[in-house]
Amino acid sequence: MDRVGKGVASGKIILMGEHAVVYGKPAIALPFTQASIETKVQKTNEKTLIECIYFSGPLEEAPVVISGIKNLINNTLNFLNEENFGLSISINSNLPAQRGLGSSAAVSVSIVRALFDVFNRDISDESLMELVGYAERIHHINPSGLDVNVIAAGQPVLFKRGTDPVPLKVAMDAVLVIADTGSMGQTREAVTNVSDLFQSNPDEIKSALEKLEELTLATLVHLENNDVENLGATMSMAQEILTKFKVSNEVLDLFIIESIKAGALGAKITGSGMGGCMIALCSDKQSADKVMSALDKAGAKAVWTLDMKDVTL
Ligand code: PMV
């Protein structure tokens, strides 16, 4: 029997530096291993078929909503010098889409990996970045590359636009709680909001971006020193700036307030904001349980935890 190509990718959480990363500032992101996307590709004798939550049928008839995926498949097959025929591609995900958890980059990474795998070809990091980076530029207006880099790396990274990601070791005595508001993050609008603010008030936004950079660099030190309290405080300081950027919203603000009331050491949005998810840092599992139930009560659609002691795939 022909081999089945498989490609898996997990999501991502931005711990610090979202939005500032678009302007060349550093950011820190972690793989979100609680949810992932798996693509399987089987060879057939029919035209290429695709099966995903948005559409099931011939790839050539795929609706606009998955045109990015269609392009990515075509580009990857071109890259591999393979024909777009005789493939059955199925995509399975438990990573909620458009919540700032990196689902668009994860779906792309899983597809490219699965296509390389079905043709028994090795993939270099460079080729993966090139193929997936192109797809991301279609989804977003001005992607920094952070999502793709952390998802492809599958480990915590310090990332600065235009440079290679620096792998980080995260081994902290803390638990991160992640809560989904259930509403879609608005990456385009949020990135545009910040850019409009930048145009209208460059000095103020420039200094806010510099402050975010300082907070990201402070986060590195706190991670290294296992300084959970100061990491929490740093997250809350970042949230104050992100609020001024108008990328938080009422529900995210409510979740942040409730998690702090329940004992979190700090909380902020993660990802573009204007919907999507927030994160709260807790000193241990007991504290995380309290924060989770407070977020549940506040109406979170889903709540996860990430043990910061062991953040690898
Ligand atoms: O699309 P999201 O929610 O994962 O946000 C990406 C992070 C931003 O910094 C807002 C944009 C970017 O390209 O880095």
CSV table of C-alpha atoms and ligand atoms in Angstrom, one decimal:
chain,number,residue,atom,x,y,z
A,1,MET,CA,0.0,0.0,0.0
A,2,ASP,CA,1.1,3.6,-0.7
A,3,ARG,CA,2.5,5.4,2.3
A,4,VAL,CA,0.3,7.9,4.1
A,5,GLY,CA,2.0,11.2,4.5
A,6,LYS,CA,1.5,12.8,7.8
A,7,GLY,CA,2.2,16.3,9.1
A,8,VAL,CA,1.5,17.6,12.6
A,9,ALA,CA,1.8,21.1,14.0
A,10,SER,CA,0.8,22.5,17.4
A,11,GLY,CA,-0.4,26.0,18.1
A,12,LYS,CA,1.4,28.9,19.8
A,13,ILE,CA,1.0,31.3,22.7
A,14,ILE,CA,2.6,34.7,22.6
A,15,LEU,CA,4.0,35.3,26.1
A,16,MET,CA,5.2,38.8,25.4
A,17,GLY,CA,5.8,41.2,22.6
A,18,GLU,CA,2.8,40.8,20.3
A,19,HIS,CA,2.2,43.9,18.1
A,20,ALA,CA,5.6,45.3,19.0
A,21,VAL,CA,7.1,42.4,17.0
A,22,VAL,CA,5.5,43.8,13.9
A,23,TYR,CA,7.8,46.9,14.4
A,24,GLY,CA,11.0,44.9,14.8
A,25,LYS,CA,10.9,44.5,18.5
A,26,PRO,CA,11.6,41.1,20.1
A,27,ALA,CA,8.8,38.8,21.2
A,28,ILE,CA,8.7,35.5,23.2
A,29,ALA,CA,6.3,32.7,22.1
A,30,LEU,CA,5.7,29.2,23.4
A,31,PRO,CA,4.3,26.2,21.5
A,32,PHE,CA,0.7,25.4,22.6
A,33,THR,CA,0.9,21.7,22.8
A,34,GLN,CA,-2.6,21.1,24.2
A,35,ALA,CA,-4.1,21.4,20.7
A,36,SER,CA,-2.7,20.5,17.3
A,37,ILE,CA,-3.5,20.1,13.6
A,38,GLU,CA,-2.8,16.9,11.7
A,39,THR,CA,-2.8,16.6,8.0
A,40,LYS,CA,-2.8,13.2,6.3
A,41,VAL,CA,-2.2,12.7,2.6
A,42,GLN,CA,-2.9,9.5,0.7
A,43,LYS,CA,-2.2,8.7,-2.9
A,44,THR,CA,-5.2,7.8,-5.1
A,45,ASN,CA,-6.0,7.5,-8.8
A,46,GLU,CA,-8.5,10.4,-8.8
A,47,LYS,CA,-8.3,14.1,-8.9
A,48,THR,CA,-7.0,15.7,-5.7
A,49,LEU,CA,-9.5,15.8,-2.9
A,50,ILE,CA,-9.5,17.8,0.3
A,51,GLU,CA,-11.4,17.3,3.5
A,52,CYS,CA,-11.5,19.9,6.3
A,53,ILE,CA,-14.0,21.7,8.5
A,54,TYR,CA,-14.8,24.2,5.7
A,55,PHE,CA,-15.1,21.9,2.7
A,56,SER,CA,-15.1,18.4,1.5
A,57,GLY,CA,-14.6,17.6,-2.2
A,58,PRO,CA,-12.3,18.2,-5.2
A,59,LEU,CA,-9.5,20.8,-4.4
A,60,GLU,CA,-10.2,22.6,-7.7
A,61,GLU,CA,-13.8,23.4,-6.4
A,62,ALA,CA,-12.6,24.6,-3.0
A,63,PRO,CA,-14.4,27.8,-1.8
A,64,VAL,CA,-12.7,31.1,-1.3
A,65,VAL,CA,-12.4,30.5,2.5
A,66,ILE,CA,-9.7,27.9,1.8
A,67,SER,CA,-8.1,29.6,-1.2
A,68,GLY,CA,-5.0,30.2,1.0
A,69,ILE,CA,-4.7,26.4,1.6
A,70,LYS,CA,-5.3,25.7,-2.0
A,71,ASN,CA,-2.5,28.0,-3.0
A,72,LEU,CA,-0.2,26.5,-0.4
A,73,ILE,CA,-0.9,23.0,-1.7
A,74,ASN,CA,-0.2,24.1,-5.3
A,75,ASN,CA,2.9,25.9,-4.4
A,76,THR,CA,4.2,23.0,-2.3
A,77,LEU,CA,3.5,20.5,-5.2
A,78,ASN,CA,5.3,22.9,-7.6
A,79,PHE,CA,8.2,23.1,-5.2
A,80,LEU,CA,8.3,19.3,-5.1
A,81,ASN,CA,7.9,19.0,-8.9
A,82,GLU,CA,4.9,16.8,-8.4
A,83,GLU,CA,1.6,16.9,-10.2
A,84,ASN,CA,-1.6,18.2,-8.5
A,85,PHE,CA,-3.5,14.9,-9.1
A,86,GLY,CA,-4.1,11.7,-7.2
A,87,LEU,CA,-4.0,13.0,-3.6
A,88,SER,CA,-6.5,12.7,-0.9
A,89,ILE,CA,-5.7,15.4,1.8
A,90,SER,CA,-7.5,15.4,5.1
A,91,ILE,CA,-7.0,18.0,7.8
A,92,ASN,CA,-8.0,17.4,11.4
A,93,SER,CA,-7.8,20.1,14.1
A,94,ASN,CA,-8.6,20.6,17.7
A,95,LEU,CA,-7.0,24.0,17.7
A,96,PRO,CA,-9.7,26.7,17.6
A,97,ALA,CA,-9.4,28.9,14.5
A,98,GLN,CA,-8.8,32.7,14.7
A,99,ARG,CA,-8.2,32.8,18.5
A,100,GLY,CA,-4.6,34.0,18.5
A,101,LEU,CA,-3.4,30.5,18.9
A,102,GLY,CA,-1.7,30.3,15.5
A,103,SER,CA,-4.1,28.0,13.7
A,104,SER,CA,-3.5,29.5,10.3
A,105,ALA,CA,0.3,29.0,10.6
A,106,ALA,CA,-0.2,25.5,12.1
A,107,VAL,CA,-2.5,24.3,9.3
A,108,SER,CA,0.1,25.5,6.8
A,109,VAL,CA,3.0,23.8,8.5
A,110,SER,CA,1.0,20.5,8.9
A,111,ILE,CA,0.1,20.5,5.2
A,112,VAL,CA,3.6,21.2,3.9
A,113,ARG,CA,5.0,18.6,6.2
A,114,ALA,CA,2.4,16.0,5.1
A,115,LEU,CA,3.0,16.7,1.4
A,116,PHE,CA,6.8,16.3,1.8
A,117,ASP,CA,6.2,13.1,3.8
A,118,VAL,CA,3.9,11.5,1.2
A,119,PHE,CA,6.6,12.0,-1.4
A,120,ASN,CA,9.2,10.7,1.0
A,121,ARG,CA,11.2,14.0,0.8
A,122,ASP,CA,13.1,15.7,3.6
A,123,ILE,CA,12.1,19.2,4.4
A,124,SER,CA,14.6,21.9,5.4
A,125,ASP,CA,13.6,24.6,7.8
A,126,GLU,CA,14.3,27.1,5.1
A,127,SER,CA,11.9,25.5,2.6
A,128,LEU,CA,9.2,25.2,5.3
A,129,MET,CA,9.5,28.9,6.2
A,130,GLU,CA,9.5,29.9,2.5
A,131,LEU,CA,6.3,27.9,1.7
A,132,VAL,CA,4.4,28.7,4.9
A,133,GLY,CA,5.6,32.4,5.0
A,134,TYR,CA,4.1,33.0,1.6
A,135,ALA,CA,0.7,31.6,2.8
A,136,GLU,CA,0.8,33.7,5.9
A,137,ARG,CA,1.4,36.9,3.9
A,138,ILE,CA,-1.9,36.2,2.1
A,139,HIS,CA,-3.8,35.7,5.4
A,140,HIS,CA,-2.3,38.7,7.2
A,141,ILE,CA,-1.4,42.2,6.0
A,142,ASN,CA,2.0,42.5,7.6
A,143,PRO,CA,2.9,39.3,9.5
A,144,SER,CA,6.0,39.5,11.6
A,145,GLY,CA,6.8,35.8,11.0
A,146,LEU,CA,6.5,35.0,14.8
A,147,ASP,CA,3.7,32.5,14.4
A,148,VAL,CA,5.4,30.5,11.7
A,149,ASN,CA,8.7,30.5,13.4
A,150,VAL,CA,7.5,29.2,16.8
A,151,ILE,CA,5.2,26.7,15.3
A,152,ALA,CA,7.9,25.3,13.0
A,153,ALA,CA,10.4,25.2,15.8
A,154,GLY,CA,8.0,23.5,18.2
A,155,GLN,CA,9.8,25.0,21.2
A,156,PRO,CA,9.9,28.4,23.0
A,157,VAL,CA,11.6,31.1,21.0
A,158,LEU,CA,12.8,34.6,21.2
A,159,PHE,CA,12.0,36.1,17.9
A,160,LYS,CA,12.9,39.3,16.1
A,161,ARG,CA,11.6,40.1,12.7
A,162,GLY,CA,14.0,39.2,9.9
A,163,THR,CA,16.3,37.1,12.1
A,164,ASP,CA,16.4,33.5,13.0
A,165,PRO,CA,14.5,32.5,16.1
A,166,VAL,CA,16.5,31.9,19.2
A,167,PRO,CA,15.4,28.7,21.0
A,168,LEU,CA,14.7,29.3,24.7
A,169,LYS,CA,14.6,26.9,27.6
A,170,VAL,CA,11.5,27.5,29.7
A,171,ALA,CA,11.5,25.6,33.0
A,172,MET,CA,9.6,27.6,35.5
A,173,ASP,CA,7.7,26.7,38.6
A,174,ALA,CA,4.4,28.1,37.3
A,175,VAL,CA,1.3,27.3,35.4
A,176,LEU,CA,-0.1,29.4,32.6
A,177,VAL,CA,-3.9,29.4,32.2
A,178,ILE,CA,-5.2,30.1,28.7
A,179,ALA,CA,-8.8,31.1,28.2
A,180,ASP,CA,-10.7,31.5,25.0
A,181,THR,CA,-13.3,34.3,24.8
A,182,GLY,CA,-15.1,32.3,22.0
A,183,SER,CA,-15.0,35.3,19.7
A,184,MET,CA,-12.6,35.6,16.8
A,185,GLY,CA,-9.4,37.6,17.2
A,186,GLN,CA,-9.2,40.3,14.5
A,187,THR,CA,-5.5,40.2,13.4
A,188,ARG,CA,-6.0,42.5,10.5
A,189,GLU,CA,-8.0,45.1,12.4
A,190,ALA,CA,-5.8,44.9,15.5
A,191,VAL,CA,-2.6,45.4,13.4
A,192,THR,CA,-4.3,48.2,11.5
A,193,ASN,CA,-5.4,49.9,14.8
A,194,VAL,CA,-1.8,50.0,16.0
A,195,SER,CA,-0.5,51.2,12.7
A,196,ASP,CA,-3.2,54.0,12.6
A,197,LEU,CA,-2.2,55.0,16.2
A,198,PHE,CA,1.4,55.0,15.1
A,199,GLN,CA,0.6,57.3,12.1
A,200,SER,CA,-1.4,59.8,14.3
A,201,ASN,CA,0.9,59.8,17.3
A,202,PRO,CA,4.3,58.5,16.4
A,203,ASP,CA,6.3,59.7,19.4
A,204,GLU,CA,3.9,58.2,22.0
A,205,ILE,CA,3.6,54.8,20.2
A,206,LYS,CA,7.3,54.7,19.6
A,207,SER,CA,8.0,55.0,23.3
A,208,ALA,CA,5.2,52.4,24.0
A,209,LEU,CA,6.9,50.0,21.6
A,210,GLU,CA,10.2,50.6,23.4
A,211,LYS,CA,8.6,49.9,26.7
A,212,LEU,CA,7.2,46.6,25.3
A,213,GLU,CA,10.7,45.8,24.2
A,214,GLU,CA,12.0,46.4,27.7
A,215,LEU,CA,9.2,44.1,29.1
A,216,THR,CA,10.2,41.4,26.7
A,217,LEU,CA,13.8,41.6,27.7
A,218,ALA,CA,12.8,41.6,31.4
A,219,THR,CA,10.7,38.5,30.7
A,220,LEU,CA,13.8,36.7,29.5
A,221,VAL,CA,15.5,37.5,32.8
A,222,HIS,CA,12.5,36.4,34.8
A,223,LEU,CA,12.3,33.1,32.8
A,224,GLU,CA,16.0,32.5,33.5
A,225,ASN,CA,15.7,33.3,37.2
A,226,ASN,CA,12.4,31.3,37.7
A,227,ASP,CA,11.0,34.6,39.0
A,228,VAL,CA,7.3,33.9,38.7
A,229,GLU,CA,6.1,37.0,40.6
A,230,ASN,CA,8.0,39.4,38.4
A,231,LEU,CA,7.0,37.6,35.3
A,232,GLY,CA,3.3,38.0,36.3
A,233,ALA,CA,3.9,41.8,37.0
A,234,THR,CA,5.6,42.2,33.7
A,235,MET,CA,2.6,40.5,31.9
A,236,SER,CA,0.2,43.0,33.5
A,237,MET,CA,2.4,45.9,32.5
A,238,ALA,CA,2.4,44.7,28.9
A,239,GLN,CA,-1.4,44.5,29.1
A,240,GLU,CA,-1.6,48.2,30.2
A,241,ILE,CA,0.2,49.2,27.0
A,242,LEU,CA,-1.8,46.8,24.8
A,243,THR,CA,-5.0,48.3,26.2
A,244,LYS,CA,-3.8,51.7,25.1
A,245,PHE,CA,-3.2,50.2,21.6
A,246,LYS,CA,-7.0,49.4,21.7
A,247,VAL,CA,-6.4,45.7,21.0
A,248,SER,CA,-8.1,44.4,24.2
A,249,ASN,CA,-11.9,44.4,24.5
A,250,GLU,CA,-14.5,44.1,27.2
A,251,VAL,CA,-14.5,40.4,27.5
A,252,LEU,CA,-10.7,40.1,27.5
A,253,ASP,CA,-10.6,42.9,30.2
A,254,LEU,CA,-13.2,41.0,32.3
A,255,PHE,CA,-11.3,37.7,32.1
A,256,ILE,CA,-8.1,39.6,33.0
A,257,ILE,CA,-9.7,41.2,36.1
A,258,GLU,CA,-11.4,37.9,37.2
A,259,SER,CA,-8.2,35.9,36.9
A,260,ILE,CA,-6.2,38.5,39.0
A,261,LYS,CA,-9.0,38.5,41.6
A,262,ALA,CA,-8.8,34.7,41.7
A,263,GLY,CA,-5.1,34.8,42.5
A,264,ALA,CA,-3.2,35.0,39.1
A,265,LEU,CA,0.1,36.9,39.4
A,266,GLY,CA,-0.4,38.7,36.1
A,267,ALA,CA,-2.6,38.4,33.0
A,268,LYS,CA,-2.7,39.8,29.4
A,269,ILE,CA,-4.1,39.1,26.0
A,270,THR,CA,-2.2,36.7,23.8
A,271,GLY,CA,-2.0,37.2,20.0
A,272,SER,CA,-3.6,40.1,18.1
A,273,GLY,CA,-6.4,40.6,20.5
A,274,MET,CA,-9.9,42.2,19.9
A,275,GLY,CA,-11.2,38.7,20.7
A,276,GLY,CA,-9.4,35.4,20.9
A,277,CYS,CA,-7.6,34.4,24.0
A,278,MET,CA,-5.9,35.7,27.2
A,279,ILE,CA,-3.3,34.2,29.4
A,280,ALA,CA,-2.9,34.3,33.2
A,281,LEU,CA,0.2,33.3,35.2
A,282,CYS,CA,-0.3,31.2,38.3
A,283,SER,CA,2.1,30.1,40.9
A,284,ASP,CA,1.0,26.4,41.0
A,285,LYS,CA,-1.7,24.0,40.0
A,286,GLN,CA,-4.0,24.8,42.9
A,287,SER,CA,-3.9,28.5,42.0
A,288,ALA,CA,-4.5,27.6,38.3
A,289,ASP,CA,-7.5,25.6,39.3
A,290,LYS,CA,-9.0,28.6,41.1
A,291,VAL,CA,-8.3,30.9,38.1
A,292,MET,CA,-9.8,28.3,35.7
A,293,SER,CA,-13.0,28.1,37.6
A,294,ALA,CA,-13.2,31.9,37.8
A,295,LEU,CA,-12.7,32.1,34.0
A,296,ASP,CA,-15.3,29.4,33.5
A,297,LYS,CA,-17.8,31.5,35.6
A,298,ALA,CA,-16.9,34.6,33.6
A,299,GLY,CA,-18.0,32.8,30.4
A,300,ALA,CA,-14.8,31.4,28.9
A,301,LYS,CA,-15.5,29.1,25.9
A,302,ALA,CA,-12.5,26.9,26.7
A,303,VAL,CA,-9.8,27.0,29.3
A,304,TRP,CA,-6.4,25.2,29.1
A,305,THR,CA,-3.3,25.0,31.3
A,306,LEU,CA,0.3,24.9,30.3
A,307,ASP,CA,2.8,23.7,32.8
A,308,MET,CA,5.7,26.1,32.5
A,309,LYS,CA,8.1,23.5,33.9
A,310,ASP,CA,8.2,21.6,30.7
A,311,VAL,CA,7.4,23.6,27.6
A,312,THR,CA,8.6,21.4,24.8
A,313,LEU,CA,6.9,19.2,22.3
B,1,PMV,O1,-2.7,36.4,14.5
B,1,PMV,P1,-2.3,36.3,15.9
B,1,PMV,O2,-3.5,36.6,16.8
B,1,PMV,O3,-1.6,35.1,16.2
B,1,PMV,O4,-1.3,37.5,16.2
B,1,PMV,C1,-0.1,37.6,15.7
B,1,PMV,C2,0.7,38.5,16.5
B,1,PMV,C3,0.8,39.9,16.0
B,1,PMV,O5,2.0,40.5,16.6
B,1,PMV,C4,-0.4,40.8,16.4
B,1,PMV,C5,1.0,40.1,14.5
B,1,PMV,C6,2.3,39.5,13.9
B,1,PMV,O6,2.4,39.4,12.7
B,1,PMV,O7,3.2,39.2,14.7
